[in-house]
Coordinates of C-alpha atoms in Angstrom, one line a residue:
Chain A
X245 CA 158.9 113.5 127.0
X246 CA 155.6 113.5 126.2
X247 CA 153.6 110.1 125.6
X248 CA 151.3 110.8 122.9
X249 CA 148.7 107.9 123.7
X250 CA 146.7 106.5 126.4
X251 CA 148.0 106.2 129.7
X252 CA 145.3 104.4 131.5
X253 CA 144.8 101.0 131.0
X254 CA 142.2 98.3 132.1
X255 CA 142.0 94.6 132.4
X256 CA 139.7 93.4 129.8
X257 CA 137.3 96.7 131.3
X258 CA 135.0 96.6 128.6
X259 CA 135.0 92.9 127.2
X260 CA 133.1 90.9 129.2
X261 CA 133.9 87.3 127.8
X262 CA 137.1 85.9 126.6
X263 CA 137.0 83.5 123.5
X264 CA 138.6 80.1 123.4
X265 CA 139.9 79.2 119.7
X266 CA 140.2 75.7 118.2
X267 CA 143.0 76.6 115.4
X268 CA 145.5 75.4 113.5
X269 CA 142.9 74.0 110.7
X270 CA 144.4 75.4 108.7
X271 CA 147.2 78.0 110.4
X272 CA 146.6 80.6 107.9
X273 CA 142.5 80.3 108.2
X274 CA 143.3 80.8 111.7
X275 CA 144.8 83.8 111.2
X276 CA 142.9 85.3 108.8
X277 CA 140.0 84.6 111.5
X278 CA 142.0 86.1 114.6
X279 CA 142.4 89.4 112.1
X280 CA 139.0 89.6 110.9
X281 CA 138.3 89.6 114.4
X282 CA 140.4 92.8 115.7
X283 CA 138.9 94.7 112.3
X284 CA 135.7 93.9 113.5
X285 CA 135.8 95.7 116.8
X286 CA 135.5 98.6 117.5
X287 CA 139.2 99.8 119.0
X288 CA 141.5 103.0 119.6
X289 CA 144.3 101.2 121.9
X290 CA 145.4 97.7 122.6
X291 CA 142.9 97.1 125.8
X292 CA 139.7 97.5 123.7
X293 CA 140.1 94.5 122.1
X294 CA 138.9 91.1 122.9
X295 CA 140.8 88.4 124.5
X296 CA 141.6 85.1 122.7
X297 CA 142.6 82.1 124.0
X298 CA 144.0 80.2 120.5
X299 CA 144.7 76.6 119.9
X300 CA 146.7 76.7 117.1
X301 CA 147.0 73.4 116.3
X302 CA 148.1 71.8 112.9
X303 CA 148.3 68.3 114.2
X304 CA 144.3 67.6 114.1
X305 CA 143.8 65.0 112.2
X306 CA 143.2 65.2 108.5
X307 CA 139.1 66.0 108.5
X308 CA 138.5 65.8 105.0
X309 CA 140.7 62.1 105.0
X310 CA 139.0 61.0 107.9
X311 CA 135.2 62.1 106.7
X312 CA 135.9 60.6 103.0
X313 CA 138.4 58.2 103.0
X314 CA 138.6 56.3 106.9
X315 CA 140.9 58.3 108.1
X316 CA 142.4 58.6 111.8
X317 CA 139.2 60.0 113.9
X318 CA 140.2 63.6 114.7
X319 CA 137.4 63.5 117.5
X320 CA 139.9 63.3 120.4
X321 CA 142.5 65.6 119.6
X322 CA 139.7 68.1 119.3
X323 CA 137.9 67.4 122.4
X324 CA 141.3 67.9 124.1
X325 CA 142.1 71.3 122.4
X326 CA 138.2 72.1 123.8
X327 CA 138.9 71.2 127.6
X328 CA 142.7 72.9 127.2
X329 CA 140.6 75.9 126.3
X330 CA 137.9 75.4 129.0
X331 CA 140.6 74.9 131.5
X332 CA 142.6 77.9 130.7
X333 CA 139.5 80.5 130.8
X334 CA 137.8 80.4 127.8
X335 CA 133.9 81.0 128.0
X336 CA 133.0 79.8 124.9
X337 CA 134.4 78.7 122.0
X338 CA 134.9 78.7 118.3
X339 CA 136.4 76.8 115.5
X340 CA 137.2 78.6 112.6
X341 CA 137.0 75.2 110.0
X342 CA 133.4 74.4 109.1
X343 CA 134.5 70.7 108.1
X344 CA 135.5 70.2 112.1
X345 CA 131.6 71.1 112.6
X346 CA 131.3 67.4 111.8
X347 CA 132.5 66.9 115.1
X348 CA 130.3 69.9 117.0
X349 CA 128.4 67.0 118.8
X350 CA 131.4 65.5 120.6
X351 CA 133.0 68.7 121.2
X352 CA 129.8 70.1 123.1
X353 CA 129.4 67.1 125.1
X354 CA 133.1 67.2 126.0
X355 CA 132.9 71.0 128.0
X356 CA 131.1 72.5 130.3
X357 CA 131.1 76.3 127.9
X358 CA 129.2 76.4 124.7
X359 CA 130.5 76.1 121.1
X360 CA 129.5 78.9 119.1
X361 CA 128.7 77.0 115.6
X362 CA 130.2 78.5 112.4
X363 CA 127.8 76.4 110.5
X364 CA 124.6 78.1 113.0
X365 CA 125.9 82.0 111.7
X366 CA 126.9 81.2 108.6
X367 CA 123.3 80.0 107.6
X368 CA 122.0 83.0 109.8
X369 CA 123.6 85.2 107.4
X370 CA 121.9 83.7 104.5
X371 CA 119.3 85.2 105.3
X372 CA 116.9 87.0 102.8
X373 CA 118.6 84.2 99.9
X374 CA 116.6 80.6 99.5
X375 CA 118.9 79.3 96.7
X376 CA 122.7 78.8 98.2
X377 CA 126.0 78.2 96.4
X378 CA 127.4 76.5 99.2
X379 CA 131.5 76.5 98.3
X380 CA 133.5 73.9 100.2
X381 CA 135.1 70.6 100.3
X382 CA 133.9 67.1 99.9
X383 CA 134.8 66.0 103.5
X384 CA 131.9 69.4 104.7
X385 CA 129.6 68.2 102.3
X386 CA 129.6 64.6 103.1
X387 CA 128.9 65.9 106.9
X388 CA 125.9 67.4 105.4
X389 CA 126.4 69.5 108.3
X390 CA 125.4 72.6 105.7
X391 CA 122.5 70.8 103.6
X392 CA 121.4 70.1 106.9
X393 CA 121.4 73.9 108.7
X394 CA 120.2 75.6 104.8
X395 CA 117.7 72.8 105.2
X396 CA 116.2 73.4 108.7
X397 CA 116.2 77.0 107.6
X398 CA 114.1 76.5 104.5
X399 CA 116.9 77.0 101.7
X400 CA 118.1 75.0 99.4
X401 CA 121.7 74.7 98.4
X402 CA 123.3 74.8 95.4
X403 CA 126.0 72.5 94.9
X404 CA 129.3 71.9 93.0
X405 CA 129.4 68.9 90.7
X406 CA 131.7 65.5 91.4
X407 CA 134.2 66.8 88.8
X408 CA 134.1 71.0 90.5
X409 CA 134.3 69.8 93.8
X410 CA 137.7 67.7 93.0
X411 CA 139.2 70.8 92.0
X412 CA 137.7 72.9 94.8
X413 CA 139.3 70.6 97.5
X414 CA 142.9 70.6 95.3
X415 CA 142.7 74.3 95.8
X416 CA 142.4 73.9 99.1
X417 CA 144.7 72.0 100.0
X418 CA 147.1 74.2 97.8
X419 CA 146.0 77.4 99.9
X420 CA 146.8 74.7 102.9
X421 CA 150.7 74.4 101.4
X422 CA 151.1 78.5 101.3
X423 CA 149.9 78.9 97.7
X424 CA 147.0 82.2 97.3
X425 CA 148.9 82.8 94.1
X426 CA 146.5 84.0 91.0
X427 CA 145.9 81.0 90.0
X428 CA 144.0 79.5 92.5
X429 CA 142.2 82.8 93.5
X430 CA 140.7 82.8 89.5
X431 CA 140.0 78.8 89.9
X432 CA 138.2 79.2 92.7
X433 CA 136.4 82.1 91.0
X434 CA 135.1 79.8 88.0
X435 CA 134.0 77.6 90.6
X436 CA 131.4 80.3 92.7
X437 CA 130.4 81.7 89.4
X438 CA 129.4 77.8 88.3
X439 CA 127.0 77.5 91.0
X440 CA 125.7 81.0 90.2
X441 CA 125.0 79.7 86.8
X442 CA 123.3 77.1 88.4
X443 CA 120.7 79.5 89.9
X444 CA 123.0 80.3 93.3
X445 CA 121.4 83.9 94.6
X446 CA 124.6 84.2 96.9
X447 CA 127.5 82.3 97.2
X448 CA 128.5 80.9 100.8
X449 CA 132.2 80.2 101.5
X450 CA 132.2 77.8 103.2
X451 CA 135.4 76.6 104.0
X452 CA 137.8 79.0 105.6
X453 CA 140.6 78.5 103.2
X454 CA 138.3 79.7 101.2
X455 CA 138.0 83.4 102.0
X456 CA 141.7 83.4 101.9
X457 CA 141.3 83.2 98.2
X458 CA 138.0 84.2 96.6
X459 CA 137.7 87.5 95.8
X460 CA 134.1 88.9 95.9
X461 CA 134.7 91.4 93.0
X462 CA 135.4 87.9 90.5
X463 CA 132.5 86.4 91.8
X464 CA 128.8 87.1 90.0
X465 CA 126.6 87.1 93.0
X466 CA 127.6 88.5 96.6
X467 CA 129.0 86.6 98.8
X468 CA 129.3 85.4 101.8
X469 CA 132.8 84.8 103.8
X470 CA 132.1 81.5 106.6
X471 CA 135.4 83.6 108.5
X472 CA 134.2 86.9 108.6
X473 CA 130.7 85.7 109.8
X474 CA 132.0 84.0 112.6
X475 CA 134.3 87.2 113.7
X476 CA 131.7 89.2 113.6
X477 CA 129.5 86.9 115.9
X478 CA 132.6 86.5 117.8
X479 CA 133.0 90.3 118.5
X480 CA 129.0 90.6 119.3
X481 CA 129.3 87.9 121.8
X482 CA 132.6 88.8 123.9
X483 CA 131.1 92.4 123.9
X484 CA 127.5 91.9 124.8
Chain B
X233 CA 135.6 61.2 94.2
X234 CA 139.5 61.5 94.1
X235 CA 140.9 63.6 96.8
X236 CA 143.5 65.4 95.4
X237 CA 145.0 66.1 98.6
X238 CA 147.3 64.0 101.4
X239 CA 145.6 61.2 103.1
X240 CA 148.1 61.0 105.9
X241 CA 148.3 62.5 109.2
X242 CA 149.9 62.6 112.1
X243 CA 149.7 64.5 115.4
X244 CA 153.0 66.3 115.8
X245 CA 154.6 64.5 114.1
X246 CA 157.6 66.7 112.9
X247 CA 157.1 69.4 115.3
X248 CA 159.5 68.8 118.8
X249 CA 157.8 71.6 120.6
X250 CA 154.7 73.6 121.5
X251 CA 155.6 77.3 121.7
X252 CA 153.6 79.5 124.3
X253 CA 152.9 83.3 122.9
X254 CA 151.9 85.9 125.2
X255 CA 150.2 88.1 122.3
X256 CA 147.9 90.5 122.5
X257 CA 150.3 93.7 122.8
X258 CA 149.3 94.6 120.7
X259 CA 146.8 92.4 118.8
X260 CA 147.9 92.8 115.1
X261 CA 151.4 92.9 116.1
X262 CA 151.0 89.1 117.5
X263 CA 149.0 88.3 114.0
X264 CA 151.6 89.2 111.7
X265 CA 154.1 87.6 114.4
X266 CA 152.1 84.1 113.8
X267 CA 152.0 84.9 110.1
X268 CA 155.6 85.1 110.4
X269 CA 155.9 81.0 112.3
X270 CA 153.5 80.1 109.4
X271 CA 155.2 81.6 106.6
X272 CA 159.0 80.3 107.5
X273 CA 157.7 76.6 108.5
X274 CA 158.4 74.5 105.4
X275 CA 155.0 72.9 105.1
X276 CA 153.2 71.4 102.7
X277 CA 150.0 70.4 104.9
X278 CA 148.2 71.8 108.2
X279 CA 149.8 68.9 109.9
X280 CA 153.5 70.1 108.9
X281 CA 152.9 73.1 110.9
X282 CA 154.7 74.6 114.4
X283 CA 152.1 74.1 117.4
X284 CA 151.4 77.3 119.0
X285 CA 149.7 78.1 122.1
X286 CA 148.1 82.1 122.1
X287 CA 146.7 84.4 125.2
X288 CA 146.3 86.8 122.9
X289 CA 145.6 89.3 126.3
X290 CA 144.8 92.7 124.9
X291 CA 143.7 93.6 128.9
X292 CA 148.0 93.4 129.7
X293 CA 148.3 97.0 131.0
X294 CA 149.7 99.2 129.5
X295 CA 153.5 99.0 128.7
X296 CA 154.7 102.4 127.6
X297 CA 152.3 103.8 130.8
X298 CA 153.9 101.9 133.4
X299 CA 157.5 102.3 132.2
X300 CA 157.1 106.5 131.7
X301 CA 154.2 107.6 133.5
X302 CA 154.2 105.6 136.6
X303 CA 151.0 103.6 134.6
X304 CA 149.5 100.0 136.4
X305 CA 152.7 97.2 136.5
X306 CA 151.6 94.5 134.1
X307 CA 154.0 92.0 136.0
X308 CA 151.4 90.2 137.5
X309 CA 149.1 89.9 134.2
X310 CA 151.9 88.7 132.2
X311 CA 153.2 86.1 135.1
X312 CA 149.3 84.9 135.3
X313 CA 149.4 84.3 131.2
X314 CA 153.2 82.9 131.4
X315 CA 151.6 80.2 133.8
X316 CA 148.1 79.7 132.3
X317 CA 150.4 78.8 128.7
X318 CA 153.1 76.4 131.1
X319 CA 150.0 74.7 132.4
X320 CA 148.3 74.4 128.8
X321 CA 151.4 72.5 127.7
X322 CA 153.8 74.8 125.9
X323 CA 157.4 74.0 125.9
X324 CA 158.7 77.0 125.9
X325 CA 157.3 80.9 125.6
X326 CA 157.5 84.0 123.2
X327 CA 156.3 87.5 123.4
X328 CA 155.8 89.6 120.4
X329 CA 156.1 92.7 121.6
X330 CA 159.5 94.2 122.8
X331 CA 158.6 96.3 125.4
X332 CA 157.1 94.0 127.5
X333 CA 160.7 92.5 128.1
X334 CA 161.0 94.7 130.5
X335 CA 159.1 92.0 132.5
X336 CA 161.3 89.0 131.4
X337 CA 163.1 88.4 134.7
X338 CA 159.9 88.4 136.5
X339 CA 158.2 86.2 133.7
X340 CA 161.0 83.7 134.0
X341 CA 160.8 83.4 137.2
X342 CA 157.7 82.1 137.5
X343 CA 157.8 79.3 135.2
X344 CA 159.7 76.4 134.9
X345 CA 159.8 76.6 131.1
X346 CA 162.3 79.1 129.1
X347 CA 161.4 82.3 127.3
X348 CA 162.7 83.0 124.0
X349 CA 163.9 86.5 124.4
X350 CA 163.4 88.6 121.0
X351 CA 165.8 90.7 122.2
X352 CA 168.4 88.3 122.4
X353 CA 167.2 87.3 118.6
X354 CA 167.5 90.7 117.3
X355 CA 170.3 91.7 119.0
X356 CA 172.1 88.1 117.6
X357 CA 170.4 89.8 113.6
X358 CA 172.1 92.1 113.9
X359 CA 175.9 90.3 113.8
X360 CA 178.2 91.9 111.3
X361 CA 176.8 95.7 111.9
X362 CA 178.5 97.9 114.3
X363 CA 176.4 101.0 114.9
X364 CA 172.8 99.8 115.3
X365 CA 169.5 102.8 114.4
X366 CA 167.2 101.4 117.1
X367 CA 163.9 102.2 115.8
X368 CA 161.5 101.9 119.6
X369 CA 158.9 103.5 121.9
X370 CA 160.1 105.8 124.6
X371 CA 159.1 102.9 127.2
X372 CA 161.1 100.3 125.8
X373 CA 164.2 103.0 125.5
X374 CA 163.5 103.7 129.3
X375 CA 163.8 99.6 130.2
X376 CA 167.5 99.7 128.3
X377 CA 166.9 96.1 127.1
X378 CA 168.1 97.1 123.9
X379 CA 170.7 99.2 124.8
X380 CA 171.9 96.4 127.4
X381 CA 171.9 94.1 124.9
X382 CA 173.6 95.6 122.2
X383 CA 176.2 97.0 124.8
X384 CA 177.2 93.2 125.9
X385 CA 177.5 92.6 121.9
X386 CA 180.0 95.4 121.5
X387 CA 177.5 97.5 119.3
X388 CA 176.5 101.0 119.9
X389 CA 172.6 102.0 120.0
X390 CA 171.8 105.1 117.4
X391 CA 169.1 106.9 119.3
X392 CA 166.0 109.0 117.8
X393 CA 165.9 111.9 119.3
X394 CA 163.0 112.8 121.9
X395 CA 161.1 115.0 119.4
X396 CA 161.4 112.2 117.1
X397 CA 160.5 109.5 119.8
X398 CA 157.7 111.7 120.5
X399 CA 156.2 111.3 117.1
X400 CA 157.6 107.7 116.6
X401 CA 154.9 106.8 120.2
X402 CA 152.2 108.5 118.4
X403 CA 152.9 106.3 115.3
X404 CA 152.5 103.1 117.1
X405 CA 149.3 104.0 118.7
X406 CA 147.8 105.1 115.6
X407 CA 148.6 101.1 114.8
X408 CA 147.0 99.7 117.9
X409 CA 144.2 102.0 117.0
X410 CA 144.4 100.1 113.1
X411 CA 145.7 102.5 111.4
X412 CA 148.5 101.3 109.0
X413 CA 147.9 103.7 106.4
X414 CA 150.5 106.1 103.8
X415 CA 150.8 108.5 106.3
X416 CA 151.9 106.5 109.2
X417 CA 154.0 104.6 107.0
X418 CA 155.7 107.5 105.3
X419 CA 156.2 109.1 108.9
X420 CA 157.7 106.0 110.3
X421 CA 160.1 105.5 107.3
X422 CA 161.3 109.6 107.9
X423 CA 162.7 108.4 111.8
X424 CA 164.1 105.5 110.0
X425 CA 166.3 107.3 107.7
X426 CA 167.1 109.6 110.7
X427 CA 168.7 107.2 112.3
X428 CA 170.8 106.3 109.4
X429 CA 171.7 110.1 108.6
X430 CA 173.0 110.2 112.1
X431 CA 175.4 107.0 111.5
X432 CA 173.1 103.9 111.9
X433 CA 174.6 101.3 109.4
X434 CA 171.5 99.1 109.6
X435 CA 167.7 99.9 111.1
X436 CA 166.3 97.6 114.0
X437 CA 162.5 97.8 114.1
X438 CA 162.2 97.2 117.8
X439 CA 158.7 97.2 118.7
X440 CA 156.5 94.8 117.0
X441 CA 153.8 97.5 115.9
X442 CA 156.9 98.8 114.1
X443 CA 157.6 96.4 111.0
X444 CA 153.5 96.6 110.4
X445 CA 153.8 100.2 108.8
X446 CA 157.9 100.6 108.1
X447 CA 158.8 99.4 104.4
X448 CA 162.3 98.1 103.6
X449 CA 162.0 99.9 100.3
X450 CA 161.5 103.3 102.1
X451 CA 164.6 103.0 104.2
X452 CA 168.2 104.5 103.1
X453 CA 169.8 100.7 105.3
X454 CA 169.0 97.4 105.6
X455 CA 166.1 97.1 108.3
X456 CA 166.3 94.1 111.1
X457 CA 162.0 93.4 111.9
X458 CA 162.3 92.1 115.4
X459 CA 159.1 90.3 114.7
X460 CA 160.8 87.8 111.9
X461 CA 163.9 87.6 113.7
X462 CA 161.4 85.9 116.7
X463 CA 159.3 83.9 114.4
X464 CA 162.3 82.6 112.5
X465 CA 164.1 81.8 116.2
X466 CA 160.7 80.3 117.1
X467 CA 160.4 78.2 114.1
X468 CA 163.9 76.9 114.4
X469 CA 163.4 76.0 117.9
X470 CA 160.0 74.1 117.5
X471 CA 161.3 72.3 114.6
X472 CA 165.2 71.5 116.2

């Protein structure tokens, strides 16, 4: 019978680094990550795609709980999940959850390989925009780990209010529980388009439940996926 | 600010085991595979989620080669991921992608922890059926697993024929190359109901490309995906 496909094969031939992923916050951001990932490269068979070494891990410690409201550290578990990934090959690594960024420090003083910051490409791709809607929880935006990066660059963010921002993280923790139903895809909608109206050129998701649910053609400005960024960055660097 | 959302959280807390997945064959097939875990884990929370460990190894050579066309043995690639997951702490190990248990025996053997066979799963589905459409890639026909398997369960295999294996092959590559589009769909759904016009009483989608691109609602039978058979399996097992 004839095979109708490749017949050689190659051991990671043309990727020259394998990425180490600290997951599992949340599983289905994780996911979405891992597939954004294989779209973004450039494939015709199974061995032209890159190598990821994934932590899925749920059991990280709540980060929004433990950056707003005391909270058990998640510090540790992370810095574990970064040597297991060391250890077993990785050669650098990434965390698709930009509230964990509050922890980049401890994480890049823990290993040996670098941490390539979703926070660093993220802002990157702002580029050309000064005034940012930046979408996410109250846990990333007590960090400041955003205000901070837009800052450095010269933009300024634009922010949800108190009241926005209560409803934003509900959402997310609904997308958390399974739920990407309509509801919380328009919701989330009415929340972009409220920075917009607040003068936002672009909105930033910046939260990667967030992608899972926001849906660029409800939203009044373009924006910008925190995920996609990162695959994309991710792709560049295991194929460079 | 209120957080609408659970302060609690605990590492592991409900979850007995870590599973191990030897992913990457091919790429999208172990995505949908750990969209599968995540979708049947009753959660309501990250933390609620089952633990999983991923070499998602697109380099593993070449199954279909090495089992028709005399291609490069991915034994030793596999046993090297199978011990690189043991070491990283999973409690036992999964491979989405039927085929490759061709290897099982040689996988088992070099690890002290068990492998969840999703051949054993799917054959198990497929309890209260007699005559069994097995929906596979030449190379995976050529180990017998299935046929083996069904065998010892008193079932009888309904075989595509080689022209339609032929085509079937070609189908699955066009996945690992991304494309899951009408055609390939449509075309995968035809072998389907082939199998059933020749007697089948119920399709098994046995190769994990296979339940990407072959709709339920296409097919003249009930369809067994040996992807949710293995994440349900997985699921039970991390959360027994």
């Amino acid at each position: 019978m004839d095979i109708d496909g490749p017949r050689h094969s190659g051991y990671n031939r043309f990727m020259s680094r394998t990425v180490g992923v600290l997951g599992g916050m949340g599983p289905d951001a994780t996911v979405d990550f891992m597939s954004k990932v294989i779209a973004s490269t450039p494939a015709d068979r199974d061995q032209d795609h890159v190598r990821m070494l994934v932590d899925n891990n749920p059991g990280v410690p709540d980060r929004q709980a433990a950056l707003t409201a005391g909270g058990e550290d998640p510090g540790p578990v992370l810095i574990a999940m970064a040597r297991g990934l060391e250890a077993a090959g990785a050669d650098f690594l990434v965390m698709p959850c930009n509230t964990a960024h509050a922890w980049a420090a401890e994480i890049r003083a823990a290993v040996r390989i670098p941490l390539l910051s979703i926070i660093d490409v993220a802002v990157a791709a702002c580029d050309g925009y000064e005034r940012i809607g930046l979408l996410s929880t109250a846990g990333c935006l007590e960090s400041r780990v955003y205000q901070d990066g837009l800052s450095a660059a010269g933009k300024l963010p634009v922010l949800s209010t108190a009241g926005e921002l209560a409803d934003v993280q509900s959402l997310v923790f609904r997308v958390k529980g399974g739920d990407q139903g309509a509801d919380v895809c328009k919701r989330m909608a009415v929340h972009a388009n409220a920075l917009v109206a607040r003068g936002a050129e672009v909105v930033l998701a910046a939260c990667t439940e967030i992608p899972l649910v926001l849906h660029a053609s409800q939203v009044n400005a373009p924006v910008i996926k925190s995920t996609d960024v990162l695959a994309a960055a991710t792709v560049a660097r295991c194929t460079a």
